Each structure stands twice: as structure tokens, then as C-alpha cells.
Tab-separated table of N, CA and C in Angstrom:
chain	number	residue	atom	x	y	z
A	142	MET	N	18.439	-6.412	5.377
A	142	MET	CA	18.086	-5.107	4.537
A	142	MET	C	19.175	-4.088	5.186
A	143	ASN	N	19.712	-3.293	4.092
A	143	ASN	CA	20.531	-2.295	4.457
A	143	ASN	C	19.719	-1.328	5.122
A	144	GLU	N	20.353	-0.480	6.146
A	144	GLU	CA	19.621	0.801	6.644
A	144	GLU	C	19.042	1.793	5.710
A	145	HIS	N	19.891	2.041	4.650
A	145	HIS	CA	19.479	3.058	3.650
A	145	HIS	C	19.046	2.402	2.427
A	146	PRO	N	17.766	2.495	2.015
A	146	PRO	CA	17.478	1.813	0.679
A	146	PRO	C	18.245	2.608	-0.426
A	147	VAL	N	18.495	1.765	-1.544
A	147	VAL	CA	19.137	2.311	-2.722
A	147	VAL	C	18.093	2.146	-3.934
A	148	PHE	N	17.795	3.424	-4.375
A	148	PHE	CA	16.609	3.566	-5.314
A	148	PHE	C	17.278	3.325	-6.786
A	149	VAL	N	16.940	2.273	-7.499
A	149	VAL	CA	17.547	2.193	-8.845
A	149	VAL	C	16.679	2.464	-10.196
A	150	ALA	N	15.530	2.802	-9.706
A	150	ALA	CA	14.639	3.156	-10.931
A	150	ALA	C	13.329	3.801	-10.359
A	151	GLU	N	12.507	4.184	-11.094
A	151	GLU	CA	11.248	4.842	-10.767
A	151	GLU	C	10.078	4.193	-11.475
A	152	ALA	N	8.850	4.124	-11.068
A	152	ALA	CA	7.593	3.927	-11.970
A	152	ALA	C	6.535	5.118	-11.762
A	153	THR	N	6.260	5.244	-12.982
A	153	THR	CA	5.027	6.516	-13.053
A	153	THR	C	3.712	5.862	-12.986
A	154	LEU	N	3.040	6.088	-12.018
A	154	LEU	CA	1.694	5.554	-12.027
A	154	LEU	C	0.731	6.571	-12.745
A	155	ARG	N	0.538	6.577	-13.937
A	155	ARG	CA	-0.218	7.524	-14.738
A	155	ARG	C	-1.725	7.617	-14.759
A	156	ASP	N	-2.142	8.641	-14.463
A	156	ASP	CA	-3.618	8.899	-14.113
A	156	ASP	C	-3.986	8.143	-12.916
A	157	PHE	N	-3.131	8.427	-11.937
A	157	PHE	CA	-3.398	7.587	-10.551
A	157	PHE	C	-4.513	8.173	-10.068
A	158	PRO	N	-5.635	7.351	-9.757
A	158	PRO	CA	-7.009	7.976	-9.213
A	158	PRO	C	-7.108	8.352	-7.612
A	159	LEU	N	-6.978	9.916	-7.655
A	159	LEU	CA	-6.968	10.252	-6.323
A	159	LEU	C	-7.942	10.004	-5.247
A	160	ARG	N	-9.131	10.091	-5.659
A	160	ARG	CA	-10.363	9.724	-4.751
A	160	ARG	C	-10.204	8.420	-4.196
A	161	ILE	N	-9.833	7.377	-5.182
A	161	ILE	CA	-9.826	5.873	-4.882
A	161	ILE	C	-8.585	5.747	-3.868
A	162	TRP	N	-7.512	6.281	-4.140
A	162	TRP	CA	-6.364	6.296	-3.249
A	162	TRP	C	-6.616	6.931	-1.970
A	163	HIS	N	-7.346	7.902	-1.853
A	163	HIS	CA	-7.810	8.390	-0.427
A	163	HIS	C	-8.657	7.529	0.456
A	164	ARG	N	-9.427	6.645	-0.206
A	164	ARG	CA	-10.214	5.615	0.418
A	164	ARG	C	-9.221	4.639	0.732
A	165	GLN	N	-8.291	4.211	-0.057
A	165	GLN	CA	-7.260	3.369	0.325
A	165	GLN	C	-6.593	3.757	1.660
A	166	LEU	N	-6.019	4.952	1.548
A	166	LEU	CA	-5.490	5.491	2.702
A	166	LEU	C	-6.110	5.463	3.866
A	167	GLU	N	-7.366	5.837	4.025
A	167	GLU	CA	-8.374	5.760	5.081
A	167	GLU	C	-8.521	4.278	5.508
A	168	HIS	N	-8.725	3.315	4.535
A	168	HIS	CA	-8.892	1.876	4.715
A	168	HIS	C	-7.675	1.418	5.526
A	169	ASN	N	-6.420	1.612	5.072
A	169	ASN	CA	-5.271	1.137	5.499
A	169	ASN	C	-4.990	1.676	6.828
A	170	GLN	N	-5.267	3.056	7.141
A	170	GLN	CA	-5.104	3.743	8.624
A	170	GLN	C	-5.999	3.017	9.562
A	171	GLY	N	-7.408	2.694	9.070
A	171	GLY	CA	-8.060	1.983	9.923
A	171	GLY	C	-7.707	0.662	10.166
A	172	LEU	N	-7.388	0.031	9.370
A	172	LEU	CA	-6.676	-1.261	9.613
A	172	LEU	C	-5.761	-1.479	10.385
A	173	LEU	N	-4.759	-0.627	10.384
A	173	LEU	CA	-3.392	-0.596	11.146
A	173	LEU	C	-3.954	-0.207	12.556
A	174	ARG	N	-4.768	0.858	12.679
A	174	ARG	CA	-5.275	1.082	14.116
A	174	ARG	C	-5.879	-0.116	14.889
A	175	GLU	N	-6.771	-0.901	14.097
A	175	GLU	CA	-7.478	-1.928	14.645
A	175	GLU	C	-6.616	-2.908	14.982
A	176	PHE	N	-5.648	-3.383	13.988
A	176	PHE	CA	-4.536	-4.337	14.509
A	176	PHE	C	-3.630	-4.057	15.597
A	177	GLN	N	-3.175	-2.826	15.452
A	177	GLN	CA	-2.454	-2.344	16.592
A	177	GLN	C	-3.270	-2.608	18.031
A	178	LEU	N	-4.487	-2.401	18.085
A	178	LEU	CA	-5.208	-2.636	19.217
A	178	LEU	C	-5.364	-4.077	19.538
A	179	MET	N	-5.578	-4.967	18.663
A	179	MET	CA	-5.557	-6.401	18.833
A	179	MET	C	-4.337	-6.754	19.379
A	180	ALA	N	-3.277	-6.408	18.577
A	180	ALA	CA	-1.810	-6.926	18.955
A	180	ALA	C	-1.626	-6.579	20.454
A	181	SER	N	-2.054	-5.577	20.918
A	181	SER	CA	-1.712	-4.974	22.174
A	181	SER	C	-2.453	-5.849	23.449
A	182	THR	N	-3.503	-6.602	22.921
A	182	THR	CA	-4.503	-7.510	23.992
A	182	THR	C	-4.051	-8.868	23.610
A	183	ARG	N	-3.283	-9.446	22.995
A	183	ARG	CA	-2.917	-10.719	22.437
A	183	ARG	C	-1.706	-11.453	23.184
A	184	PRO	N	-1.540	-12.440	23.326
A	184	PRO	CA	-0.362	-12.962	23.788
A	184	PRO	C	0.715	-12.862	22.687
A	185	SER	N	1.909	-12.575	23.077
A	185	SER	CA	3.008	-12.538	22.045
A	185	SER	C	3.355	-13.679	21.316
A	186	ASP	N	3.097	-14.982	21.787
A	186	ASP	CA	3.325	-16.278	21.256
A	186	ASP	C	1.988	-16.603	20.507
A	187	ALA	N	1.152	-15.794	20.051
A	187	ALA	CA	-0.270	-16.332	19.279
A	187	ALA	C	0.188	-17.024	18.039
A	188	VAL	N	-0.433	-18.121	17.761
A	188	VAL	CA	-0.038	-18.851	16.502
A	188	VAL	C	-0.719	-18.316	15.278
A	189	ASP	N	0.120	-17.965	14.231
A	189	ASP	CA	-0.250	-17.512	13.035
A	189	ASP	C	-1.225	-15.907	13.147
A	190	ASP	N	-0.547	-15.151	13.966
A	190	ASP	CA	-0.981	-14.003	14.137
A	190	ASP	C	-0.909	-13.029	13.165
A	191	VAL	N	-1.925	-12.919	12.382
A	191	VAL	CA	-2.038	-12.090	10.989
A	191	VAL	C	-1.849	-10.664	11.546
A	192	PRO	N	-2.475	-10.080	12.329
A	192	PRO	CA	-2.345	-8.677	12.882
A	192	PRO	C	-0.789	-8.310	13.226
A	193	ALA	N	-0.153	-9.252	14.081
A	193	ALA	CA	1.126	-8.877	14.586
A	193	ALA	C	1.982	-9.085	13.533
A	194	ARG	N	2.098	-9.848	12.421
A	194	ARG	CA	2.793	-10.040	11.483
A	194	ARG	C	2.702	-8.764	10.366
A	195	LEU	N	1.373	-8.401	10.073
A	195	LEU	CA	1.131	-7.302	9.420
A	195	LEU	C	1.960	-5.882	10.187
A	196	LEU	N	1.790	-5.795	11.360
A	196	LEU	CA	2.217	-4.636	12.013
A	196	LEU	C	3.796	-4.745	11.960
A	197	GLU	N	4.341	-5.979	12.047
A	197	GLU	CA	5.790	-6.188	11.953
A	197	GLU	C	6.195	-5.428	10.484
A	198	MET	N	5.603	-6.096	9.477
A	198	MET	CA	5.918	-5.719	8.028
A	198	MET	C	5.753	-4.247	7.789
A	199	ALA	N	4.687	-3.795	8.352
A	199	ALA	CA	4.525	-2.405	8.293
A	199	ALA	C	5.629	-1.584	9.147
A	200	GLY	N	6.036	-2.038	10.242
A	200	GLY	CA	7.142	-1.442	10.967
A	200	GLY	C	8.517	-1.517	10.362
A	201	LEU	N	8.615	-2.567	9.669
A	201	LEU	CA	10.099	-2.665	8.740
A	201	LEU	C	9.749	-1.596	7.523
A	202	PHE	N	8.692	-1.721	6.859
A	202	PHE	CA	8.704	-0.733	5.698
A	202	PHE	C	8.864	0.758	6.228
A	203	ILE	N	7.976	1.100	7.178
A	203	ILE	CA	8.168	2.426	7.881
A	203	ILE	C	9.713	2.828	8.156
A	204	ALA	N	10.313	1.930	8.791
A	204	ALA	CA	11.696	2.151	9.119
A	204	ALA	C	12.678	2.295	7.784
A	205	ARG	N	12.488	1.371	6.808
A	205	ARG	CA	13.313	1.558	5.577
A	205	ARG	C	12.746	2.665	4.627
A	206	TYR	N	11.583	2.708	4.634
A	206	TYR	CA	11.022	3.444	3.268
A	206	TYR	C	10.139	4.626	3.823
A	207	GLY	N	10.123	4.815	5.321
A	207	GLY	CA	9.093	5.817	5.690
A	207	GLY	C	9.255	7.193	5.122
A	208	GLN	N	10.352	7.641	5.017
A	208	GLN	CA	10.716	9.085	4.389
A	208	GLN	C	10.187	9.185	2.954
A	209	THR	N	10.522	8.098	2.241
A	209	THR	CA	9.867	8.051	0.751
A	209	THR	C	8.465	8.005	0.810
A	210	MET	N	7.890	7.137	1.612
A	210	MET	CA	6.289	6.788	1.603
A	210	MET	C	5.706	8.067	2.062
A	211	ASP	N	6.315	9.055	3.208
A	211	ASP	CA	5.834	10.219	3.594
A	211	ASP	C	5.790	11.188	2.342
A	212	HIS	N	6.877	11.401	1.481
A	212	HIS	CA	6.958	12.388	0.535
A	212	HIS	C	5.712	12.024	-0.629
A	213	LEU	N	5.580	10.607	-0.906
A	213	LEU	CA	4.567	10.262	-1.754
A	213	LEU	C	3.188	10.513	-1.313
A	214	THR	N	3.017	10.491	0.040
A	214	THR	CA	1.733	10.660	0.456
A	214	THR	C	1.271	12.231	0.584
A	215	ALA	N	2.457	12.835	0.822
A	215	ALA	CA	2.396	14.481	0.851
A	215	ALA	C	1.862	14.876	-0.672
A	216	GLN	N	2.498	14.526	-1.644
A	216	GLN	CA	2.423	14.649	-3.151
A	216	GLN	C	0.839	14.494	-3.406
A	217	ARG	N	0.708	13.121	-3.065
A	217	ARG	CA	-0.526	12.796	-3.564
A	217	ARG	C	-1.919	13.650	-2.604
A	218	MET	N	-1.705	13.913	-1.393
A	218	MET	CA	-2.665	14.561	-0.572
A	218	MET	C	-2.862	16.019	-1.049
A	219	ALA	N	-1.724	16.576	-1.443
A	219	ALA	CA	-1.658	18.097	-2.208
A	219	ALA	C	-2.448	17.858	-3.335
A	220	ALA	N	-2.316	16.852	-4.214
A	220	ALA	CA	-3.277	16.892	-5.409
A	220	ALA	C	-4.689	16.555	-4.988
A	221	TYR	N	-4.866	15.707	-4.110
A	221	TYR	CA	-6.296	15.426	-3.741
A	221	TYR	C	-6.754	16.615	-3.061
A	222	GLU	N	-6.089	17.391	-2.257
A	222	GLU	CA	-6.711	18.537	-1.407
A	222	GLU	C	-7.084	19.861	-2.631
A	223	ALA	N	-6.392	19.631	-3.637
A	223	ALA	CA	-6.268	20.757	-4.854
A	223	ALA	C	-7.552	20.302	-5.862
A	224	GLY	N	-8.069	19.259	-5.292
A	224	GLY	CA	-9.363	18.892	-6.140
A	224	GLY	C	-9.243	18.261	-7.413
A	225	MET	N	-8.034	17.615	-7.507
A	225	MET	CA	-7.489	16.987	-8.686
A	225	MET	C	-8.116	15.617	-8.875
A	226	GLU	N	-8.475	15.035	-9.900
A	226	GLU	CA	-9.160	13.747	-10.133
A	226	GLU	C	-7.980	12.696	-10.261
A	227	LYS	N	-7.128	13.183	-11.066
A	227	LYS	CA	-5.854	12.099	-11.164
A	227	LYS	C	-4.771	12.799	-11.275
A	228	PHE	N	-3.585	11.801	-11.150
A	228	PHE	CA	-2.156	12.477	-10.939
A	228	PHE	C	-1.103	11.633	-11.437
A	229	ASP	N	-0.211	11.966	-11.923
A	229	ASP	CA	0.939	11.269	-12.568
A	229	ASP	C	1.904	11.019	-11.144
A	230	SER	N	1.746	9.811	-10.451
A	230	SER	CA	2.562	9.751	-9.288
A	230	SER	C	3.943	9.108	-9.670
A	231	VAL	N	4.932	9.505	-9.395
A	231	VAL	CA	6.223	8.908	-9.601
A	231	VAL	C	6.800	8.204	-8.305
A	232	VAL	N	6.904	6.892	-8.584
A	232	VAL	CA	7.330	6.072	-7.057
A	232	VAL	C	8.855	5.572	-7.530
A	233	PRO	N	9.747	6.153	-6.626
A	233	PRO	CA	11.155	5.669	-6.564
A	233	PRO	C	10.984	4.013	-6.345
A	234	LEU	N	11.982	3.116	-6.913
A	234	LEU	CA	11.897	1.858	-6.754
A	234	LEU	C	13.320	1.282	-6.314
A	235	PRO	N	13.229	0.780	-5.134
A	235	PRO	CA	14.423	0.220	-4.379
A	235	PRO	C	14.922	-1.133	-5.243
A	236	ALA	N	16.165	-1.424	-4.988
A	236	ALA	CA	16.848	-2.427	-5.788
A	236	ALA	C	16.127	-3.634	-5.363
A	237	GLU	N	15.603	-3.899	-4.154
A	237	GLU	CA	14.723	-5.011	-3.801
A	237	GLU	C	13.265	-5.012	-4.427
A	238	THR	N	12.981	-4.250	-5.183
A	238	THR	CA	11.371	-4.218	-5.613
A	238	THR	C	10.810	-5.534	-5.911
A	239	LEU	N	11.751	-6.328	-6.638
A	239	LEU	CA	10.982	-7.728	-7.051
A	239	LEU	C	10.794	-8.709	-5.919
A	240	ASP	N	11.514	-8.330	-4.718
A	240	ASP	CA	11.345	-9.184	-3.623
A	240	ASP	C	10.209	-8.752	-2.614
A	241	ILE	N	10.335	-7.351	-2.471
A	241	ILE	CA	9.434	-6.763	-1.453
A	241	ILE	C	7.808	-6.669	-1.783
A	242	VAL	N	7.680	-6.378	-3.124
A	242	VAL	CA	6.277	-6.058	-3.556
A	242	VAL	C	5.650	-7.456	-3.741
A	243	PRO	N	6.089	-8.582	-4.174
A	243	PRO	CA	5.318	-9.780	-3.862
A	243	PRO	C	4.968	-10.228	-2.665
A	244	ARG	N	5.976	-9.899	-1.618
A	244	ARG	CA	5.729	-10.163	-0.105
A	244	ARG	C	4.686	-9.237	0.353
A	245	ALA	N	4.636	-7.868	0.053
A	245	ALA	CA	3.440	-7.131	0.503
A	245	ALA	C	2.267	-7.405	0.117
A	246	VAL	N	2.242	-7.803	-1.444
A	246	VAL	CA	0.948	-8.114	-1.914
A	246	VAL	C	0.562	-9.450	-1.327
A	247	ALA	N	1.372	-10.683	-0.975
A	247	ALA	CA	0.841	-11.718	-0.276
A	247	ALA	C	0.506	-11.382	1.049
A	248	MET	N	1.121	-10.353	1.842
A	248	MET	CA	0.656	-10.124	3.265
A	248	MET	C	-0.801	-9.597	3.055
A	249	MET	N	-1.049	-8.659	2.148
A	249	MET	CA	-2.454	-7.751	2.017
A	249	MET	C	-3.547	-8.918	1.843
A	250	ARG	N	-3.199	-9.696	1.002
A	250	ARG	CA	-4.137	-11.144	0.522
A	250	ARG	C	-4.620	-11.737	1.890
A	251	GLU	N	-3.676	-12.141	2.538
A	251	GLU	CA	-3.697	-12.692	3.819
A	251	GLU	C	-4.559	-11.743	4.812
A	252	VAL	N	-4.156	-10.771	4.885
A	252	VAL	CA	-4.861	-9.703	5.593
A	252	VAL	C	-6.532	-9.637	5.374
A	253	ASP	N	-6.772	-9.476	3.892
A	253	ASP	CA	-8.182	-9.374	3.400
A	253	ASP	C	-8.908	-10.746	4.019
A	254	ASP	N	-8.153	-11.852	3.753
A	254	ASP	CA	-8.911	-13.154	4.317
A	254	ASP	C	-9.127	-13.083	5.822
A	255	TYR	N	-8.382	-12.826	6.469
A	255	TYR	CA	-8.353	-12.449	7.901
A	255	TYR	C	-9.773	-11.541	8.148
A	256	CYS	N	-9.640	-10.302	7.580
A	256	CYS	CA	-10.978	-9.350	7.823
A	256	CYS	C	-12.169	-10.028	7.367
A	257	ARG	N	-12.190	-10.935	6.250
A	257	ARG	CA	-13.420	-11.510	5.884
A	257	ARG	C	-13.826	-12.646	6.990
A	258	ASP	N	-12.909	-13.145	7.571
A	258	ASP	CA	-13.138	-14.387	8.362
A	258	ASP	C	-13.438	-13.786	9.950
A	259	GLY	N	-13.006	-12.625	10.260
A	259	GLY	CA	-12.967	-12.292	11.569
A	259	GLY	C	-14.074	-11.213	12.059
A	260	ASP	N	-14.269	-10.986	13.397
A	260	ASP	CA	-15.058	-10.035	13.921
A	260	ASP	C	-14.379	-8.995	14.008
A	261	LEU	N	-14.148	-8.152	12.935
A	261	LEU	CA	-13.502	-6.917	12.874
A	261	LEU	C	-14.296	-5.586	12.629
A	262	LEU	N	-13.892	-4.489	13.040
A	262	LEU	CA	-14.510	-3.269	12.251
A	262	LEU	C	-14.164	-2.947	10.952
A	263	THR	N	-12.955	-3.332	10.782
A	263	THR	CA	-12.454	-3.067	9.345
A	263	THR	C	-12.664	-4.264	8.491
A	264	LEU	N	-13.233	-3.855	7.209
A	264	LEU	CA	-13.676	-5.015	6.345
A	264	LEU	C	-12.683	-5.304	5.324
A	265	ALA	N	-12.821	-6.226	4.710
A	265	ALA	CA	-11.820	-6.695	3.638
A	265	ALA	C	-11.693	-5.322	2.670
A	266	THR	N	-10.710	-5.164	1.911
A	266	THR	CA	-10.395	-3.942	1.064
A	266	THR	C	-11.489	-3.811	-0.015
A	267	PRO	N	-12.147	-2.802	-0.128
A	267	PRO	CA	-13.218	-2.609	-1.067
A	267	PRO	C	-12.863	-3.000	-2.409
A	268	SER	N	-13.781	-3.320	-3.340
A	268	SER	CA	-13.133	-3.734	-4.670
A	268	SER	C	-12.646	-2.577	-5.739
A	269	ASP	N	-12.871	-1.237	-5.245
A	269	ASP	CA	-12.338	-0.362	-5.994
A	269	ASP	C	-10.881	0.091	-5.424
A	270	VAL	N	-10.644	-0.045	-4.296
A	270	VAL	CA	-9.412	-0.036	-3.678
A	270	VAL	C	-8.395	-1.227	-4.037
A	271	LEU	N	-8.936	-2.446	-4.008
A	271	LEU	CA	-8.335	-3.506	-4.487
A	271	LEU	C	-7.777	-3.431	-6.021
A	272	ALA	N	-8.751	-2.955	-6.924
A	272	ALA	CA	-8.287	-2.804	-8.117
A	272	ALA	C	-7.089	-1.873	-8.352
A	273	LEU	N	-7.125	-0.805	-7.455
A	273	LEU	CA	-5.939	0.291	-7.532
A	273	LEU	C	-4.786	-0.443	-6.996
A	274	GLN	N	-4.974	-1.210	-5.943
A	274	GLN	CA	-3.635	-1.957	-5.425
A	274	GLN	C	-3.084	-2.958	-6.382
A	275	GLU	N	-3.991	-3.463	-6.892
A	275	GLU	CA	-3.543	-4.573	-7.904
A	275	GLU	C	-2.980	-3.785	-9.200
A	276	TRP	N	-3.352	-2.995	-9.686
A	276	TRP	CA	-2.827	-1.813	-10.792
A	276	TRP	C	-1.535	-1.365	-10.313
A	277	SER	N	-1.517	-0.982	-9.292
A	277	SER	CA	-0.274	-0.069	-8.832
A	277	SER	C	0.820	-1.107	-8.667
A	278	THR	N	0.582	-2.349	-8.074
A	278	THR	CA	1.611	-3.166	-7.707
A	278	THR	C	2.168	-3.788	-9.321
A	279	SER	N	1.138	-4.209	-9.999
A	279	SER	CA	1.610	-4.597	-11.265
A	279	SER	C	2.356	-3.770	-12.198
A	280	GLU	N	1.890	-2.353	-12.262
A	280	GLU	CA	2.763	-1.383	-12.805
A	280	GLU	C	4.136	-1.143	-12.358
A	281	ILE	N	4.350	-1.218	-11.110
A	281	ILE	CA	5.584	-0.986	-10.248
A	281	ILE	C	6.451	-2.191	-10.688
A	282	LEU	N	5.988	-3.429	-10.898
A	282	LEU	CA	7.016	-4.513	-11.222
A	282	LEU	C	7.154	-4.721	-12.500
A	283	ALA	N	6.207	-4.170	-13.434
A	283	ALA	CA	6.359	-4.247	-14.969
A	283	ALA	C	7.614	-3.115	-15.113
A	284	GLN	N	7.271	-1.997	-14.594
A	284	GLN	CA	8.350	-0.766	-14.863
A	284	GLN	C	9.530	-1.221	-14.332
A	285	PHE	N	9.701	-1.945	-13.333
A	285	PHE	CA	11.063	-2.204	-12.758
A	285	PHE	C	11.944	-2.958	-13.790
A	286	GLN	N	11.034	-3.641	-14.470
A	286	GLN	CA	11.591	-4.614	-15.209
A	286	GLN	C	11.615	-4.047	-16.889
A	287	GLY	N	11.296	-2.848	-17.030
A	287	GLY	CA	11.488	-2.107	-18.133
A	287	GLY	C	10.458	-1.916	-19.097
A	288	ALA	N	9.318	-2.192	-18.739
A	288	ALA	CA	8.034	-1.774	-19.412
A	288	ALA	C	7.427	-0.347	-19.577
A	289	ALA	N	7.006	-0.154	-20.513
A	289	ALA	CA	6.321	1.490	-20.246
A	289	ALA	C	5.294	1.755	-19.407
A	290	ALA	N	4.882	2.755	-18.859
A	290	ALA	CA	3.750	2.894	-18.087
A	290	ALA	C	2.451	2.741	-18.811
A	291	THR	N	1.530	2.294	-18.008
A	291	THR	CA	0.091	2.032	-18.712
A	291	THR	C	-0.833	2.803	-17.621
A	292	PRO	N	-1.675	3.827	-18.221
A	292	PRO	CA	-2.348	4.627	-17.466
A	292	PRO	C	-3.364	3.689	-16.757
A	293	TRP	N	-4.030	4.148	-15.679
A	293	TRP	CA	-5.123	3.705	-14.839
A	293	TRP	C	-6.528	3.707	-16.005
A	294	ALA	N	-7.004	2.697	-16.027
A	294	ALA	CA	-8.088	2.437	-16.986
A	294	ALA	C	-9.538	2.261	-16.349
A	295	GLY	N	-9.165	2.455	-14.882
A	295	GLY	CA	-10.837	2.116	-14.293
A	295	GLY	C	-11.197	3.527	-13.863
A	296	PRO	N	-12.426	3.500	-13.010
A	296	PRO	CA	-13.005	4.580	-12.733
A	296	PRO	C	-12.321	5.458	-11.872
A	297	PHE	N	-12.692	6.838	-11.840
A	297	PHE	CA	-11.906	7.860	-10.816
A	297	PHE	C	-12.736	8.175	-9.562
A	298	ASP	N	-13.932	7.542	-9.484
A	298	ASP	CA	-14.489	7.819	-8.259
A	298	ASP	C	-15.061	6.595	-7.536
């Protein structure tokens, strides 16, 4: 991957549900903290080490897209803290969207399986957060390929 991403399009996540997103943010932060702790106590050559692979992927995403992710999070957090229920979130899409989104989705499914099967404090992704993730990724992929934005049709709480 290049050092600086090239953004070639954008997706608009219409009526993005901010309270569910905030729960997603908290869930993901807790998951990363727990996996960081686990990875720090495991041998570096552990076979099929889901925590280490997730942390590696997260590190690559942060290195490459961290500034963009921070900007999106700040926009969403400002709307959330202002008491908004929903928000049209515009997401810049890098040229490699069709490659990275499916890889990230596959990794999150593997992480959920790991959380369901293990002795962790962090549980598998809650159903409302999972629905938001699935809608967001499907919107990003569809809009990258030229489809029109479809608003969030689920609950806002």
C-alpha cells in the first residue's frame, strides 16, 4: 500500500444513527483494549492468533487512514454530543475500497466468532451495532460502484 491514500470517491451514509454508532465506538474500543492486553501476554508465534491479527490490521488502517478516521469520528462525535439522533456522514473512499472493505468485514466476523467462543470480557458485536456495520459496509461498497445512497432504515436507539 502507498503511504498516502488516494481518495477517488465518497459515500454518504444517510440518516446515520448516532446512538448506535456511539455504542459501536465503545464496543470497538473495549475490544481493542482487551486484545492489546491479550496480545501482550501471548507468545509472538501463537497459531491462528485472532487478537494479534486484528491488532495488526487495526495498526495498518490507523497508519494509512488514521487522519481520515479521526476526522469522521470527530464529526460524528460532535453531532452525537449535540444530541442529534441521525446525521448524514460523508465517508471518503480510497481507490482500494473494493479490496479493504471485504477484508475488514471478514476480520470482524472472525473476531465475533472468537468473542463468542472465548473467555473474554468483550462479547460478540451486539445485533444493533452489527446491523449498522453491515449497512455501512454495503452502502460504501454500493456507492463506490456508483449506486445512490440508501438511508438507514433501522431504529435510531
